Amino acid sequence: MSDSAPQDTRAGKGPFLVVGALLLAGLLLLVTQSGIFGDRQIDRSPIGVQGLGAWLDRNDIAVTNSHPRLSPAVADLSFRVLPLYDLDLTGFHADREKRDDPAGAETLRDITATNLRTKLEEIPTLVLLPKWNGAMVETEVAHEQSLIPLARIERLIGQLDISGVELVRGVAEFYEDNQGGHDLALFHAQVFNPSTLPAQCRAEVGYGLGSLVVSCPLAEASHRAYFASDPDTLNNHGLAVADNAAFALDLLADLRGADTNPIYIDRSPDLLTRLDRGDERQDYDRGFEELERFFDYPFTLFWAALLIVLAVLFWRGALRFGPIRPAAGQGRDTSKRAAIAAKARLLRLSGNDGRMVSDFVRAQLQDLAARSFGRDLGGEAEARFMSLLARRDPDLARDFGACARNLIDNAPGMPPAQLNRMLGQYHSLLAKVVEHHGPV
Amino acid sequence: MRPSRRLVALVLALAAATVLIGVYRLDGGVMAGALWAVLVVLAICDLALSHGAKNLQVEADLPDTGFVGHDVMLGLRIASRRRSLPRRIELRLTHDQRLAPRSATWVEIPGHGKADLACELPVTLQERGVGHLSRLSMRYASALGLFEVLPAWPLDLSIEIVPDVAPVLNGEIQSQMLPLLDGLKDMKLRGEGSEFHQLRDFQAGMDPRSIDWKRSARMRDLVARETWAERNHQIILCVDSGQLMAERIGKLRKLDHAINASLALTWAGALGGDNVGFYNFASRPQQFIPPRPGRRAFGHVQKRSVELEAETAETNHTLGLTHLNGVLTRRSLVVVFSDFVDSVTVELLVENLAVISRQHLVLYVVLRDPELEALIHPEDISMGRIAEAVSARQMLQERQAVLDRLRRLGILCLDTTPDRLTAGLISRYIDIKSQELI
């Protein structure tokens, strides 16, 4: 017993190790497939907006951060902050670019035009245009080489509601401007050219000679969409500079207006918000009135006719004339027939119809010969019978003999159509032979 | 009573009309109700005009005994107390498996207005034992044909079904045995009948070889010897009652055919002066009735054969035939009624018959199935029929090969159809007697 105990213990660990390994593999798979790490890396980077949520929360402004498994109701939110990391809303390039050159990747998170349109129409939204590429995420250093060319960003603008607006970018230094009593400092400041704004859009916040935030009306919504030209106004990197953080508080407070619902920091390209359509539901009072309609005219006639038919049929079916008929085709009486039928079926399935016909005709000739000369004639049976038949009817003997010999010799190689034709001919000739000679 | 097909058709037609009325008329309830009311009135009139089942009276009569395989007539007398009988009635019988009446028999009443009818229904006796008729069901149409009236009467009639000894009773066996009994047959056949019977004057036309020259010289006239067949031979009827003998050929099972032929041969043996015994076996050896002379043997064999039933187990030929070989002390004619499926399973049967044939004369009787013969020569030639014909022929060829093998071993074989079994068996017995093979 003492020897066996440790062995049992070791043996008992095996299943746990297997279960543990499977659990780890499952968790690993879950994490890698869900892309949690990749997304969070951007949000924590200088160009992310994770710090904005914390900053607003610290200043008693209600905030809701997007979460892949939570779906806040749209009605419970006041304003959305949506950073864009995609330069082409019609394609998916993020995975390929990050895989090929993580530092040079310009598209860091793909979002579809449909999703962006929906997000804009749900609640008032401030869209932060892209400015920095993947090098900012990787090195966390703001360098001229990390900037996305303006032409590429303007192509993105062409896909938004501010199509045609041009961007202007400052030199490699912090440019400070006082906005609402706060010193706003931006490195390589990126602003809209106000002269290129469409007529329906208006500048909300100016910066130097350009516009930092503009707003445009939406065709499908009553509110406006806001676009910030420089994401450094609100991202992790920009909030830490000068009075940018205080400016961000004032900016968001102004844009959301009197609505005190939480601001939604939307870091996901997916539609995670829930649109409650409770007002569209119509509850009906379900009473017996609907059911009663099935018993009004003309349904009463239909039901009455149906009941009468059922009653008459049931009456007829309920009374049997005589005893129950015994089941046929069972028992020992039919076993031999069943065996023959099964064997015949196997013969057909084997696909040797021609050979089968050949045997059949040969056997019938032997039977005819046996009726005339008795059994045990050996190989001469057919010849002797044919000579006997020839003495009575030479023409019939010639035709019948040729047909039978053809089937015996060539049936295995005949196509089915020819085989059936020859069989029909043989059958008619056999009928004449039997008429002359007597039954087989 | 139940609605007839005519009434069902009317109801379905009215239902369809009702649906159409409901669809196309806003106030069609009265119209639909009127249609149904007409049908109800028709049905009530039909019931009032029809023959009531309570007015009918039925008497039935069935013979006490019948031979298996034969038809007996169930006598029926149907009378109506008030009105005349319906013009056409249909009858059905509730029965057990030993009986097989026709499933439904129409009885036309000759001359409308008759209140009394006597008729006979044929009932086939399928199996030995006691057959029961428990119920008579009748069906006739109402006056307008809207209803089928279904009266029924309990019958409680029984018939004892015994082996078929009709050939014995009607003298068929005796007439077949006459040549042997008179000694005429063995006078004509060479080498048969060695037992001296008498001397008689030689007549022209008699076989010269029958002249007894020594006595002719003594009497100075030609005298011929007259002989007859030897008597007091021993015949054993050996009947296999295993599962294969339960197969039905024609009206009867193989076992019934074998028992009928056995009884005929017993009677023939009694007429021929031989002693007849009976033995049957299946999975195990069963009763052995020692050979007895005359008609006493017939009574014993008849009594035993009435009780004989086919088993569901396979026959053990080795055990059965070895046991028989052990109890037989004198050379006998052993007539074996048995069957086999194929050439493989028959090996033990052949082996044991060969052992018995060393001391006894064995006649192996096997029944040929006419339906199998019909399969070999199909009426119409299609591939399916040809496949069945080839398959059936293979089965028959295997069977023929086994019988040829038995013949080569010196065993006599009788392979015949059920309708020729009794006559063929008696004929073969006469041949064996006249050729003194025993």
Short mmCIF file of C-alpha atoms in Angstrom, two decimals, chain A residues 297-298 301-302 304-306 308-313 315-326 332-337 339-345 347-348 353-354 356-357 359-360 363-364 366-367 375-376 416 419-420 423-424 426-427 430 440, chain B residues 1-5 8 11-12 15 18-19 21-23 25-29 32 36 90-94 137-139 147-148 150 243 246-248 253 311-312 369 371-372 375-379 381 383-384 386-391 393-395 400 404:
data_model
loop_
_atom_site.label_atom_id
_atom_site.label_comp_id
_atom_site.label_asym_id
_atom_site.label_seq_id
_atom_site.Cartn_x
_atom_site.Cartn_y
_atom_site.Cartn_z
CA TYR A 297 -69.70 33.45 -40.29
CA PRO A 298 -68.38 32.01 -42.63
CA LEU A 301 -69.94 26.92 -41.78
CA PHE A 302 -66.45 25.62 -42.41
CA ALA A 304 -69.50 22.62 -39.02
CA ALA A 305 -68.77 20.97 -42.38
CA LEU A 306 -65.39 19.80 -41.12
CA ILE A 308 -69.57 16.48 -39.93
CA VAL A 309 -66.99 15.05 -42.37
CA LEU A 310 -64.75 13.96 -39.50
CA ALA A 311 -67.65 12.38 -37.66
CA VAL A 312 -68.80 10.41 -40.70
CA LEU A 313 -65.29 9.26 -41.55
CA TRP A 315 -67.91 6.40 -37.82
CA ARG A 316 -67.02 4.46 -40.96
CA GLY A 317 -63.47 3.77 -39.81
CA ALA A 318 -64.47 2.69 -36.33
CA LEU A 319 -66.55 -0.29 -37.47
CA ARG A 320 -64.83 -3.17 -39.25
CA PHE A 321 -66.53 -5.83 -41.30
CA GLY A 322 -65.30 -9.27 -40.26
CA PRO A 323 -62.06 -10.24 -38.52
CA ILE A 324 -58.70 -8.54 -38.75
CA ARG A 325 -56.89 -9.74 -41.82
CA PRO A 326 -53.70 -11.62 -40.90
CA ARG A 332 -41.76 -19.88 -42.92
CA ASP A 333 -44.04 -20.22 -45.91
CA THR A 334 -42.40 -17.34 -47.75
CA SER A 335 -38.78 -17.93 -46.70
CA LYS A 336 -37.81 -19.79 -49.88
CA ARG A 337 -39.39 -17.13 -52.11
CA ALA A 339 -34.31 -16.25 -50.53
CA ILE A 340 -34.81 -16.56 -54.29
CA ALA A 341 -35.82 -12.91 -54.59
CA ALA A 342 -32.78 -11.81 -52.59
CA LYS A 343 -30.45 -13.94 -54.70
CA ALA A 344 -32.05 -12.59 -57.87
CA ARG A 345 -31.53 -9.05 -56.62
CA LEU A 347 -27.52 -11.20 -59.45
CA ARG A 348 -28.95 -8.00 -60.92
CA ASP A 353 -27.17 -9.36 -67.04
CA GLY A 354 -25.73 -10.70 -70.27
CA MET A 356 -27.36 -14.33 -66.73
CA VAL A 357 -29.40 -14.32 -69.94
CA ASP A 359 -27.35 -19.18 -68.69
CA PHE A 360 -31.11 -18.80 -68.80
CA ALA A 363 -30.96 -23.97 -69.42
CA GLN A 364 -34.24 -23.59 -71.31
CA GLN A 366 -31.64 -28.22 -72.03
CA ASP A 367 -35.14 -28.44 -70.57
CA ARG A 375 -31.84 -36.21 -68.98
CA ASP A 376 -28.11 -36.80 -69.10
CA PRO A 416 -28.78 -3.51 -72.79
CA LEU A 419 -30.08 -7.60 -75.25
CA ASN A 420 -33.71 -6.67 -74.62
CA LEU A 423 -34.74 -11.44 -75.69
CA GLY A 424 -38.05 -10.29 -77.13
CA TYR A 426 -36.25 -15.23 -78.48
CA HIS A 427 -39.45 -15.13 -76.46
CA LEU A 430 -39.94 -19.85 -78.05
CA VAL A 440 -40.91 -26.37 -71.67
CA MET B 1 -74.12 -0.11 -39.12
CA ARG B 2 -71.74 2.36 -40.68
CA PRO B 3 -71.85 4.96 -43.47
CA SER B 4 -71.33 3.56 -46.94
CA ARG B 5 -68.88 4.96 -49.45
CA VAL B 8 -69.10 9.50 -47.46
CA VAL B 11 -70.85 14.26 -47.27
CA LEU B 12 -67.57 15.30 -48.90
CA ALA B 15 -68.74 19.93 -47.41
CA THR B 18 -70.64 24.48 -47.96
CA VAL B 19 -67.18 25.99 -48.26
CA ILE B 21 -71.28 28.98 -50.16
CA GLY B 22 -69.36 30.43 -47.22
CA VAL B 23 -66.80 32.02 -49.54
CA ARG B 25 -72.32 34.33 -50.15
CA LEU B 26 -72.58 36.68 -47.22
CA ASP B 27 -75.66 35.01 -45.77
CA GLY B 28 -75.37 31.46 -47.00
CA GLY B 29 -75.98 29.78 -43.66
CA ALA B 32 -75.99 25.34 -46.47
CA TRP B 36 -77.44 19.25 -45.00
CA GLU B 90 -71.62 -10.54 -47.90
CA LEU B 91 -70.37 -13.00 -45.31
CA ARG B 92 -67.11 -13.29 -43.45
CA LEU B 93 -65.99 -15.81 -40.85
CA THR B 94 -63.78 -15.32 -37.82
CA SER B 137 -70.13 -11.36 -39.86
CA MET B 138 -72.59 -10.11 -42.44
CA ARG B 139 -72.74 -6.97 -44.52
CA PHE B 147 -75.41 2.75 -44.98
CA GLU B 148 -73.81 -0.65 -44.61
CA LEU B 150 -73.01 -5.04 -40.19
CA GLN B 243 -38.59 -26.74 -39.21
CA ALA B 246 -43.33 -26.72 -41.81
CA GLU B 247 -43.05 -25.05 -45.21
CA ARG B 248 -46.37 -24.89 -46.98
CA ARG B 253 -47.48 -28.10 -45.06
CA GLU B 311 -40.90 -28.08 -34.57
CA THR B 312 -39.24 -24.73 -34.95
CA ASP B 369 -42.38 -27.25 -55.06
CA GLU B 371 -44.11 -22.77 -57.57
CA LEU B 372 -40.36 -23.17 -57.89
CA LEU B 375 -40.38 -19.59 -61.47
CA ILE B 376 -37.91 -21.34 -63.75
CA HIS B 377 -40.15 -20.89 -66.77
CA PRO B 378 -41.53 -17.35 -66.47
CA GLU B 379 -44.46 -16.27 -68.60
CA ILE B 381 -39.26 -12.35 -70.04
CA MET B 383 -34.51 -9.08 -66.46
CA GLY B 384 -36.06 -9.43 -63.01
CA ILE B 386 -34.79 -14.04 -65.62
CA ALA B 387 -32.76 -13.34 -62.49
CA GLU B 388 -35.37 -15.14 -60.41
CA ALA B 389 -35.42 -18.03 -62.88
CA VAL B 390 -31.63 -18.38 -62.76
CA SER B 391 -31.69 -18.19 -58.98
CA ARG B 393 -32.71 -23.06 -61.16
CA GLN B 394 -29.51 -22.96 -59.13
CA MET B 395 -31.52 -24.08 -56.12
CA GLN B 400 -30.85 -32.57 -58.12
CA ASP B 404 -28.10 -37.99 -57.83
#
